[in-house]
GROMACS .gro file of C-alpha atoms in nm:
model
  475
    1MET     CA    1   2.779   1.464  -2.166
    2PRO     CA    2   2.667   1.816  -2.067
    3SER     CA    3   2.940   2.027  -1.920
    4SER     CA    4   2.939   2.154  -1.563
    5PRO     CA    5   3.105   2.472  -1.437
    6ASP     CA    6   3.346   2.275  -1.221
    7GLN     CA    7   3.507   2.070  -1.494
    8GLY     CA    8   3.881   2.096  -1.552
    9LEU     CA    9   4.085   2.327  -1.770
   10ALA     CA   10   4.248   2.063  -1.986
   11PRO     CA   11   3.995   2.008  -2.266
   12THR     CA   12   4.077   1.806  -2.572
   13ASP     CA   13   4.217   2.019  -2.854
   14THR     CA   14   3.925   1.992  -3.095
   15SER     CA   15   4.117   2.166  -3.373
   16ILE     CA   16   4.353   1.867  -3.377
   17ASN     CA   17   4.079   1.606  -3.335
   18HIS     CA   18   3.883   1.751  -3.627
   19HIS     CA   19   4.192   1.832  -3.835
   20LEU     CA   20   4.126   2.202  -3.877
   21SER     CA   21   4.375   2.379  -4.099
   22ARG     CA   22   4.599   2.614  -3.898
   23GLN     CA   23   4.643   2.914  -4.129
   24LEU     CA   24   4.663   3.229  -3.914
   25THR     CA   25   5.001   3.384  -3.838
   26LEU     CA   26   5.076   3.679  -3.609
   27ARG     CA   27   5.055   3.921  -3.905
   28ASP     CA   28   4.711   3.787  -3.998
   29LEU     CA   29   4.590   3.826  -3.640
   30VAL     CA   30   4.711   4.186  -3.610
   31LEU     CA   31   4.544   4.295  -3.933
   32SER     CA   32   4.227   4.111  -3.831
   33GLN     CA   33   4.223   4.297  -3.499
   34VAL     CA   34   4.238   4.631  -3.682
   35LEU     CA   35   3.974   4.515  -3.929
   36THR     CA   36   3.724   4.410  -3.666
   37VAL     CA   37   3.775   4.690  -3.410
   38VAL     CA   38   3.809   5.001  -3.629
   39GLY     CA   39   3.494   5.103  -3.812
   40SER     CA   40   3.464   5.414  -4.026
   41SER     CA   41   3.151   5.557  -3.863
   42TRP     CA   42   3.289   5.568  -3.508
   43VAL     CA   43   3.507   5.873  -3.573
   44GLY     CA   44   3.197   6.063  -3.681
   45LEU     CA   45   3.000   5.966  -3.373
   46ALA     CA   46   3.289   6.057  -3.143
   47ALA     CA   47   3.338   6.389  -3.327
   48GLY     CA   48   2.979   6.467  -3.229
   49LEU     CA   49   3.114   6.509  -2.875
   50GLY     CA   50   3.323   6.806  -2.987
   51HIS     CA   51   3.653   6.871  -2.811
   52ALA     CA   52   3.563   6.620  -2.542
   53GLN     CA   53   3.636   6.343  -2.794
   54THR     CA   54   3.994   6.275  -2.679
   55LEU     CA   55   3.895   6.246  -2.313
   56VAL     CA   56   3.600   6.020  -2.402
   57TRP     CA   57   3.823   5.800  -2.618
   58LEU     CA   58   4.078   5.770  -2.338
   59PHE     CA   59   3.794   5.691  -2.098
   60ALA     CA   60   3.662   5.426  -2.339
   61PHE     CA   61   4.003   5.266  -2.370
   62ALA     CA   62   4.047   5.268  -1.993
   63VAL     CA   63   3.709   5.128  -1.887
   64PHE     CA   64   3.620   4.901  -2.180
   65TYR     CA   65   3.904   4.835  -2.424
   66ALA     CA   66   4.166   4.763  -2.157
   67PRO     CA   67   3.937   4.522  -1.966
   68MET     CA   68   3.850   4.353  -2.295
   69ALA     CA   69   4.217   4.315  -2.387
   70VAL     CA   70   4.301   4.178  -2.042
   71ALA     CA   71   4.010   3.932  -2.045
   72VAL     CA   72   4.091   3.805  -2.393
   73TYR     CA   73   4.463   3.778  -2.316
   74PHE     CA   74   4.421   3.563  -2.005
   75LEU     CA   75   4.116   3.360  -2.109
   76ASN     CA   76   4.268   3.274  -2.446
   77ARG     CA   77   4.595   3.185  -2.275
   78GLU     CA   78   4.414   2.928  -2.060
   79LEU     CA   79   4.166   2.806  -2.323
   80PRO     CA   80   4.305   2.872  -2.674
   81LEU     CA   81   4.030   2.673  -2.845
   82GLU     CA   82   3.808   2.702  -3.151
   83GLY     CA   83   3.491   2.880  -3.046
   84GLY     CA   84   3.663   3.141  -2.829
   85LEU     CA   85   3.419   3.321  -2.599
   86TYR     CA   86   3.159   3.046  -2.641
   87VAL     CA   87   3.406   2.789  -2.504
   88TRP     CA   88   3.517   3.017  -2.220
   89ALA     CA   89   3.156   3.081  -2.112
   90ARG     CA   90   3.056   2.714  -2.138
   91ARG     CA   91   3.358   2.597  -1.937
   92SER     CA   92   3.286   2.855  -1.667
   93PHE     CA   93   2.906   2.858  -1.642
   94GLY     CA   94   2.782   2.543  -1.813
   95ASP     CA   95   2.597   2.456  -2.132
   96THR     CA   96   2.306   2.700  -2.107
   97VAL     CA   97   2.513   3.016  -2.064
   98GLY     CA   98   2.765   2.890  -2.319
   99PHE     CA   99   2.494   2.830  -2.576
  100LEU     CA  100   2.327   3.168  -2.519
  101THR     CA  101   2.664   3.343  -2.544
  102ALA     CA  102   2.725   3.180  -2.881
  103TRP     CA  103   2.364   3.253  -2.983
  104ASN     CA  104   2.403   3.625  -2.915
  105ILE     CA  105   2.733   3.651  -3.104
  106TRP     CA  106   2.578   3.453  -3.390
  107ALA     CA  107   2.268   3.677  -3.401
  108TYR     CA  108   2.487   3.988  -3.393
  109GLY     CA  109   2.708   3.859  -3.674
  110LEU     CA  110   2.422   3.756  -3.903
  111SER     CA  111   2.231   4.084  -3.863
  112SER     CA  112   2.550   4.287  -3.906
  113ILE     CA  113   2.645   4.106  -4.228
  114ALA     CA  114   2.295   4.160  -4.371
  115THR     CA  115   2.311   4.530  -4.282
  116ILE     CA  116   2.658   4.571  -4.434
  117LEU     CA  117   2.559   4.404  -4.760
  118PHE     CA  118   2.232   4.594  -4.775
  119GLN     CA  119   2.419   4.927  -4.767
  120ILE     CA  120   2.675   4.846  -5.038
  121PRO     CA  121   2.464   4.948  -5.344
  122SER     CA  122   2.396   5.293  -5.192
  123GLU     CA  123   2.761   5.346  -5.103
  124PHE     CA  124   2.868   5.231  -5.449
  125ALA     CA  125   2.633   5.488  -5.605
  126PHE     CA  126   2.777   5.756  -5.376
  127MET     CA  127   3.129   5.666  -5.488
  128ILE     CA  128   3.047   5.679  -5.862
  129GLY     CA  129   2.839   5.994  -5.844
  130PRO     CA  130   2.504   6.113  -5.987
  131ARG     CA  131   2.516   5.886  -6.291
  132ALA     CA  132   2.489   5.582  -6.060
  133ALA     CA  133   2.203   5.720  -5.851
  134TRP     CA  134   1.965   5.472  -6.015
  135VAL     CA  135   2.146   5.166  -5.870
  136PRO     CA  136   1.996   5.167  -5.517
  137GLU     CA  137   1.648   5.229  -5.663
  138SER     CA  138   1.659   4.925  -5.892
  139HIS     CA  139   1.545   4.627  -5.684
  140THR     CA  140   1.650   4.384  -5.955
  141THR     CA  141   2.002   4.525  -5.970
  142VAL     CA  142   2.031   4.536  -5.591
  143PHE     CA  143   1.921   4.176  -5.550
  144ILE     CA  144   2.158   4.054  -5.823
  145VAL     CA  145   2.452   4.241  -5.667
  146LEU     CA  146   2.374   4.118  -5.317
  147ALA     CA  147   2.317   3.762  -5.437
  148VAL     CA  148   2.656   3.763  -5.608
  149LEU     CA  149   2.831   3.911  -5.301
  150LEU     CA  150   2.665   3.665  -5.063
  151THR     CA  151   2.755   3.373  -5.289
  152LEU     CA  152   3.117   3.488  -5.300
  153LEU     CA  153   3.121   3.518  -4.920
  154ALA     CA  154   2.987   3.164  -4.886
  155LEU     CA  155   3.236   3.021  -5.137
  156SER     CA  156   3.520   3.203  -4.964
  157ALA     CA  157   3.407   3.062  -4.628
  158ILE     CA  158   3.400   2.711  -4.774
  159ARG     CA  159   3.750   2.758  -4.913
  160GLY     CA  160   3.860   2.850  -4.563
  161LEU     CA  161   4.116   3.083  -4.412
  162ALA     CA  162   4.380   2.987  -4.667
  163LEU     CA  163   4.188   3.233  -4.888
  164GLY     CA  164   3.991   3.423  -4.624
  165LYS     CA  165   4.293   3.549  -4.435
  166TRP     CA  166   4.416   3.733  -4.746
  167ILE     CA  167   4.075   3.897  -4.786
  168HIS     CA  168   4.096   4.004  -4.421
  169ASN     CA  169   4.459   4.120  -4.455
  170VAL     CA  170   4.389   4.334  -4.762
  171SER     CA  171   4.080   4.478  -4.594
  172GLY     CA  172   4.268   4.561  -4.275
  173ALA     CA  173   4.543   4.728  -4.478
  174ALA     CA  174   4.278   4.922  -4.674
  175MET     CA  175   4.132   5.052  -4.348
  176ILE     CA  176   4.474   5.162  -4.223
  177THR     CA  177   4.537   5.340  -4.555
  178ALA     CA  178   4.202   5.523  -4.542
  179PHE     CA  179   4.270   5.641  -4.188
  180ALA     CA  180   4.624   5.746  -4.282
  181LEU     CA  181   4.476   5.977  -4.548
  182LEU     CA  182   4.223   6.108  -4.295
  183ILE     CA  183   4.491   6.177  -4.033
  184LEU     CA  184   4.730   6.340  -4.283
  185ALA     CA  185   4.457   6.568  -4.427
  186PRO     CA  186   4.486   6.835  -4.150
  187PHE     CA  187   4.862   6.853  -4.195
  188TRP     CA  188   4.815   6.897  -4.571
  189ALA     CA  189   4.559   7.172  -4.508
  190MET     CA  190   4.781   7.356  -4.258
  191ALA     CA  191   5.077   7.329  -4.499
  192HIS     CA  192   4.855   7.516  -4.746
  193HIS     CA  193   4.788   7.788  -4.485
  194VAL     CA  194   4.434   7.680  -4.398
  195PRO     CA  195   4.359   7.810  -4.043
  196LEU     CA  196   4.251   7.471  -3.914
  197HIS     CA  197   4.208   7.396  -3.542
  198PHE     CA  198   4.345   7.041  -3.527
  199THR     CA  199   4.363   6.943  -3.157
  200PRO     CA  200   4.390   6.568  -3.091
  201PHE     CA  201   4.537   6.626  -2.744
  202GLU     CA  202   4.275   6.860  -2.594
  203LEU     CA  203   4.104   6.725  -2.282
  204HIS     CA  204   3.758   6.872  -2.229
  205LEU     CA  205   3.474   6.728  -2.025
  206PRO     CA  206   3.173   6.621  -2.235
  207HIS     CA  207   2.828   6.767  -2.193
  208THR     CA  208   2.580   6.571  -1.984
  209ASP     CA  209   2.273   6.616  -2.201
  210PRO     CA  210   2.094   6.296  -2.315
  211THR     CA  211   2.235   6.308  -2.669
  212SER     CA  212   2.593   6.341  -2.542
  213LEU     CA  213   2.541   6.052  -2.301
  214ALA     CA  214   2.409   5.837  -2.586
  215LEU     CA  215   2.710   5.930  -2.801
  216ILE     CA  216   2.939   5.841  -2.511
  217GLY     CA  217   2.769   5.501  -2.493
  218GLN     CA  218   2.827   5.450  -2.865
  219THR     CA  219   3.191   5.555  -2.833
  220LEU     CA  220   3.250   5.321  -2.539
  221PHE     CA  221   3.142   5.025  -2.749
  222ALA     CA  222   3.335   5.141  -3.057
  223ALA     CA  223   3.645   4.964  -2.930
  224ALA     CA  224   3.473   4.623  -2.920
  225GLY     CA  225   3.589   4.324  -3.123
  226LEU     CA  226   3.925   4.205  -2.992
  227GLU     CA  227   3.778   3.874  -2.875
  228TYR     CA  228   3.629   3.781  -3.214
  229ILE     CA  229   3.951   3.638  -3.352
  230ALA     CA  230   3.954   3.388  -3.062
  231ILE     CA  231   3.655   3.216  -3.226
  232MET     CA  232   3.908   3.094  -3.483
  233ALA     CA  233   4.179   3.005  -3.228
  234GLY     CA  234   4.187   2.647  -3.351
  235GLU     CA  235   4.293   2.777  -3.693
  236ALA     CA  236   4.583   2.990  -3.567
  237LYS     CA  237   4.934   2.849  -3.582
  238SER     CA  238   5.009   2.942  -3.219
  239PRO     CA  239   4.688   3.070  -3.059
  240SER     CA  240   4.796   3.077  -2.694
  241ARG     CA  241   5.093   3.299  -2.783
  242ASP     CA  242   5.003   3.494  -3.096
  243ILE     CA  243   4.651   3.612  -3.010
  244GLY     CA  244   4.785   3.787  -2.699
  245ARG     CA  245   5.075   3.932  -2.896
  246SER     CA  246   4.839   4.056  -3.167
  247ILE     CA  247   4.649   4.255  -2.903
  248LEU     CA  248   4.969   4.422  -2.783
  249ILE     CA  249   5.075   4.514  -3.139
  250ALA     CA  250   4.733   4.625  -3.266
  251THR     CA  251   4.639   4.838  -2.964
  252PRO     CA  252   4.861   5.145  -3.030
  253ILE     CA  253   4.758   5.139  -3.399
  254ILE     CA  254   4.389   5.135  -3.301
  255VAL     CA  255   4.434   5.415  -3.045
  256VAL     CA  256   4.602   5.643  -3.301
  257MET     CA  257   4.342   5.568  -3.568
  258PHE     CA  258   4.050   5.651  -3.340
  259ILE     CA  259   4.181   5.961  -3.162
  260PHE     CA  260   4.363   6.129  -3.452
  261GLY     CA  261   4.095   6.027  -3.703
  262THR     CA  262   3.822   6.181  -3.487
  263ALA     CA  263   4.027   6.499  -3.438
  264SER     CA  264   4.056   6.533  -3.817
  265VAL     CA  265   3.679   6.493  -3.868
  266LEU     CA  266   3.611   6.749  -3.594
  267ALA     CA  267   3.865   7.000  -3.728
  268PHE     CA  268   3.725   7.016  -4.082
  269HIS     CA  269   3.364   7.026  -3.970
  270GLU     CA  270   3.429   7.306  -3.725
  271PHE     CA  271   3.618   7.501  -3.992
  272THR     CA  272   3.348   7.461  -4.258
  273GLY     CA  273   3.041   7.451  -4.034
  274VAL     CA  274   2.908   7.150  -4.223
  275PRO     CA  275   2.709   6.901  -4.007
  276ILE     CA  276   2.880   6.565  -3.954
  277ASN     CA  277   2.757   6.277  -4.167
  278TYR     CA  278   2.744   5.998  -3.907
  279ILE     CA  279   2.714   5.729  -4.175
  280ALA     CA  280   3.009   5.829  -4.398
  281PRO     CA  281   3.224   6.077  -4.200
  282ILE     CA  282   3.558   5.988  -4.361
  283PRO     CA  283   3.465   6.048  -4.730
  284GLN     CA  284   3.276   6.361  -4.626
  285THR     CA  285   3.577   6.494  -4.430
  286LEU     CA  286   3.817   6.431  -4.716
  287ARG     CA  287   3.579   6.610  -4.951
  288LEU     CA  288   3.593   6.907  -4.716
  289ALA     CA  289   3.971   6.880  -4.694
  290PHE     CA  290   4.050   6.860  -5.064
  291GLY     CA  291   3.744   7.035  -5.204
  292ASN     CA  292   3.553   6.956  -5.521
  293THR     CA  293   3.866   6.973  -5.733
  294ALA     CA  294   3.975   6.686  -5.951
  295VAL     CA  295   4.229   6.581  -5.688
  296GLY     CA  296   3.970   6.601  -5.412
  297THR     CA  297   3.725   6.390  -5.610
  298VAL     CA  298   3.986   6.124  -5.685
  299ILE     CA  299   4.095   6.105  -5.319
  300ALA     CA  300   3.739   6.091  -5.189
  301ARG     CA  301   3.644   5.816  -5.432
  302ALA     CA  302   3.964   5.625  -5.359
  303VAL     CA  303   3.886   5.635  -4.988
  304ILE     CA  304   3.529   5.521  -5.048
  305LEU     CA  305   3.672   5.230  -5.248
  306LEU     CA  306   3.912   5.148  -4.961
  307LEU     CA  307   3.622   5.157  -4.717
  308GLN     CA  308   3.417   4.931  -4.945
  309ILE     CA  309   3.706   4.684  -4.947
  310ARG     CA  310   3.712   4.703  -4.568
  311ILE     CA  311   3.337   4.648  -4.550
  312LEU     CA  312   3.356   4.338  -4.768
  313GLY     CA  313   3.650   4.211  -4.564
  314ALA     CA  314   3.461   4.272  -4.239
  315SER     CA  315   3.164   4.081  -4.383
  316SER     CA  316   3.392   3.790  -4.468
  317TYR     CA  317   3.548   3.804  -4.122
  318LEU     CA  318   3.211   3.807  -3.947
  319PHE     CA  319   3.087   3.529  -4.176
  320THR     CA  320   3.383   3.312  -4.079
  321GLY     CA  321   3.302   3.359  -3.711
  322VAL     CA  322   2.929   3.288  -3.739
  323SER     CA  323   3.002   2.968  -3.930
  324ARG     CA  324   3.248   2.845  -3.662
  325LEU     CA  325   3.021   2.893  -3.360
  326PRO     CA  326   2.757   2.631  -3.463
  327MET     CA  327   3.044   2.398  -3.554
  328ALA     CA  328   3.192   2.424  -3.204
  329ALA     CA  329   2.848   2.391  -3.040
  330GLY     CA  330   2.784   2.081  -3.252
  331TRP     CA  331   3.108   1.925  -3.125
  332ASP     CA  332   2.972   1.977  -2.773
  333HIS     CA  333   2.634   1.819  -2.868
  334LEU     CA  334   2.441   2.137  -2.787
  335ILE     CA  335   2.300   2.144  -3.142
  336PRO     CA  336   2.280   1.870  -3.407
  337LYS     CA  337   2.619   1.741  -3.519
  338TRP     CA  338   2.502   1.813  -3.874
  339PHE     CA  339   2.627   2.170  -3.817
  340SER     CA  340   2.978   2.035  -3.752
  341ARG     CA  341   3.015   1.841  -4.074
  342LEU     CA  342   3.340   1.950  -4.240
  343HIS     CA  343   3.440   1.977  -4.604
  344PRO     CA  344   3.660   1.674  -4.680
  345ARG     CA  345   3.935   1.887  -4.834
  346TYR     CA  346   3.914   2.235  -4.682
  347ARG     CA  347   3.798   2.129  -4.332
  348THR     CA  348   3.537   2.403  -4.311
  349PRO     CA  349   3.179   2.362  -4.173
  350THR     CA  350   2.983   2.351  -4.498
  351ASN     CA  351   2.639   2.296  -4.340
  352SER     CA  352   2.687   2.579  -4.093
  353ILE     CA  353   2.795   2.802  -4.382
  354LEU     CA  354   2.482   2.702  -4.577
  355VAL     CA  355   2.252   2.792  -4.285
  356ALA     CA  356   2.426   3.128  -4.232
  357THR     CA  357   2.394   3.206  -4.604
  358LEU     CA  358   2.020   3.128  -4.609
  359ILE     CA  359   1.950   3.336  -4.298
  360ILE     CA  360   2.145   3.637  -4.430
  361ALA     CA  361   1.960   3.608  -4.762
  362ALA     CA  362   1.628   3.600  -4.575
  363LEU     CA  363   1.726   3.909  -4.373
  364ILE     CA  364   1.819   4.097  -4.691
  365VAL     CA  365   1.484   4.010  -4.846
  366LEU     CA  366   1.311   4.115  -4.522
  367GLY     CA  367   1.486   4.451  -4.533
  368SER     CA  368   1.344   4.534  -4.875
  369SER     CA  369   0.999   4.372  -4.864
  370GLY     CA  370   0.777   4.663  -4.776
  371VAL     CA  371   0.751   4.914  -4.497
  372HIS     CA  372   0.663   4.676  -4.214
  373ALA     CA  373   0.937   4.430  -4.309
  374ALA     CA  374   1.191   4.712  -4.333
  375VAL     CA  375   1.091   4.829  -3.984
  376ALA     CA  376   1.151   4.477  -3.852
  377PHE     CA  377   1.489   4.463  -4.025
  378ASN     CA  378   1.596   4.800  -3.883
  379LEU     CA  379   1.478   4.700  -3.538
  380LEU     CA  380   1.687   4.384  -3.548
  381ASN     CA  381   1.987   4.585  -3.665
  382ASN     CA  382   1.944   4.843  -3.389
  383ALA     CA  383   1.923   4.568  -3.128
  384SER     CA  384   2.225   4.377  -3.262
  385THR     CA  385   2.468   4.572  -3.043
  386GLU     CA  386   2.275   4.455  -2.737
  387PHE     CA  387   2.331   4.093  -2.845
  388TYR     CA  388   2.704   4.154  -2.848
  389VAL     CA  389   2.698   4.336  -2.513
  390LEU     CA  390   2.530   4.033  -2.355
  391ALA     CA  391   2.823   3.822  -2.477
  392TYR     CA  392   3.063   4.072  -2.319
  393LEU     CA  393   2.874   4.051  -1.991
  394ALA     CA  394   2.941   3.677  -1.996
  395MET     CA  395   3.309   3.728  -2.083
  396PHE     CA  396   3.377   3.983  -1.809
  397SER     CA  397   3.188   3.770  -1.557
  398ILE     CA  398   3.419   3.472  -1.610
  399PRO     CA  399   3.725   3.618  -1.427
  400VAL     CA  400   3.500   3.774  -1.161
  401ILE     CA  401   3.250   3.499  -1.069
  402GLY     CA  402   3.326   3.215  -1.310
  403LEU     CA  403   3.498   2.881  -1.272
  404LYS     CA  404   3.718   2.896  -0.961
  405LEU     CA  405   3.992   2.687  -1.117
  406LEU     CA  406   4.013   2.940  -1.401
  407ARG     CA  407   3.992   3.246  -1.176
  408ASN     CA  408   4.278   3.115  -0.967
  409ARG     CA  409   4.500   3.125  -1.275
  410ILE     CA  410   4.427   3.494  -1.345
  411PRO     CA  411   4.611   3.769  -1.147
  412THR     CA  412   4.405   3.968  -0.898
  413TRP     CA  413   4.478   4.296  -1.080
  414ALA     CA  414   4.341   4.145  -1.403
  415ILE     CA  415   4.024   4.031  -1.226
  416LEU     CA  416   3.968   4.384  -1.092
  417ILE     CA  417   4.011   4.530  -1.442
  418CYS     CA  418   3.762   4.278  -1.579
  419ALA     CA  419   3.517   4.380  -1.304
  420LEU     CA  420   3.545   4.735  -1.440
  421GLY     CA  421   3.466   4.600  -1.786
  422LEU     CA  422   3.160   4.423  -1.646
  423ILE     CA  423   3.027   4.748  -1.499
  424THR     CA  424   3.100   4.935  -1.824
  425SER     CA  425   2.916   4.671  -2.027
  426MET     CA  426   2.610   4.714  -1.808
  427ALA     CA  427   2.622   5.088  -1.871
  428ILE     CA  428   2.662   5.035  -2.246
  429PHE     CA  429   2.362   4.802  -2.248
  430ALA     CA  430   2.150   5.077  -2.092
  431LEU     CA  431   2.290   5.363  -2.303
  432ASN     CA  432   2.244   5.169  -2.627
  433ALA     CA  433   1.868   5.173  -2.567
  434TYR     CA  434   1.872   5.552  -2.604
  435PRO     CA  435   1.818   5.707  -2.955
  436PHE     CA  436   2.135   5.915  -2.994
  437ASP     CA  437   2.013   6.090  -3.309
  438GLY     CA  438   1.719   6.245  -3.122
  439SER     CA  439   1.472   6.144  -3.395
  440SER     CA  440   1.294   5.879  -3.186
  441LYS     CA  441   1.109   5.897  -2.857
  442LEU     CA  442   1.296   5.744  -2.565
  443LEU     CA  443   1.041   5.503  -2.417
  444PRO     CA  444   0.917   5.345  -2.745
  445PHE     CA  445   1.274   5.314  -2.875
  446ALA     CA  446   1.406   5.160  -2.552
  447THR     CA  447   1.110   4.923  -2.533
  448GLU     CA  448   1.167   4.806  -2.890
  449ILE     CA  449   1.541   4.754  -2.838
  450ILE     CA  450   1.515   4.569  -2.507
  451GLY     CA  451   1.207   4.379  -2.626
  452THR     CA  452   1.378   4.261  -2.945
  453THR     CA  453   1.684   4.151  -2.747
  454LEU     CA  454   1.462   3.957  -2.507
  455VAL     CA  455   1.260   3.791  -2.785
  456VAL     CA  456   1.572   3.681  -2.975
  457ASN     CA  457   1.718   3.529  -2.658
  458LEU     CA  458   1.392   3.356  -2.572
  459ILE     CA  459   1.392   3.200  -2.920
  460GLY     CA  460   1.749   3.082  -2.864
  461TYR     CA  461   1.668   2.942  -2.520
  462ALA     CA  462   1.358   2.763  -2.654
  463PHE     CA  463   1.568   2.603  -2.929
  464TYR     CA  464   1.830   2.497  -2.675
  465ARG     CA  465   1.575   2.353  -2.431
  466SER     CA  466   1.391   2.161  -2.703
  467ARG     CA  467   1.722   2.008  -2.807
  468SER     CA  468   1.809   1.921  -2.445
  469LEU     CA  469   1.467   1.763  -2.382
  470ARG     CA  470   1.492   1.549  -2.695
  471GLN     CA  471   1.834   1.424  -2.583
  472SER     CA  472   1.714   1.350  -2.228
  473VAL     CA  473   1.430   1.120  -2.348
  474LYS     CA  474   1.657   0.911  -2.569
  475PRO     CA  475   1.704   0.555  -2.435
   0.00000   0.00000   0.00000
């Protein structure tokens, strides 16, 4: 039966009914939060704001991260079910909004994984040095490497979180280690009498030019990702308790990593006058910190390796999520139950994993199949953030205008904070359609981003409606 927004808050625990394996402990959840929220490029983008970075980070945590944490804490407490945000949206607004919420998260995850994998050969060559410069130029080598990595991701997903959680834990720890080296670099430099201006506590207002506004929009969304672990709530040992606790533990770690990491990037680039590399700011900063000496080379390469481990772990983490969403939607009869078929031993959605693998492979091929295909791939990647923002709009709307029975169980102060998150998400959606690097014209870029987002959602809605119509004509 299709759900309606006024149904109760006591749904059957599908993780028990379908015998999902509960693997995730509090430690796993904390490391996963760090893994999914903290990306290496964000500190470079925020450093582009100059000494306004601390104030912008604090603003981002106040108007986006805090509302996100509050929303996830209370919604997961009431509905700690496999599927996370998809389930919350469906229970509050019905099948259509629930499906489109899952669709947008799914589209974001698939395009992000393809982009991550596509960049690995280039980053590997950068880590090795000039003698590996041929790797990204060899299509045969690139396809073999990516095919192997994608196969390993799929096999890991089939094996389930008994293996996957260790991949995520190691990757989260690798990210913390890389940021620790980044944050300690200014102290090492100052101990060696380098006149560095390391100021993580300065509070300056940002400029209001279009590029600064676009960077602010990017920085606001940098703190996204806390809700992703809730997709796997049915595989946590104590989801209603531990997911909320993981947010409280991970938050101060994330705040320190972002603010102090950005301050380090800014300090070394101001001292040297070298432009910030927005793609790989951490390896570049450590190169500037330790120089081209043997020690500097070893540290820079070690950090690149740590970041590669994090990237692979993030891919695995995203892959796990995008395989669980169709499974949960299949349980609710929104898509064919074929997607919900579980491995008899590992209790993982093998058919959903197969579909995700084939789509990611197709996206990788698209990204390297000529100029026009590469443009389409890049356009999808640029629009992927908008997919995720649409899911956040649904999440923040739930405490504000969603199911009354659910809203009545959330404190008024929390609802007001979520309303702030809803407004911020609208602003992020608009700012993300602006080309922050200044290399593209505003109107064509915005049209392409919004147009791609609309087309992808129309495809999802058409698929959903065709499925609904077929079910309605059955005798």
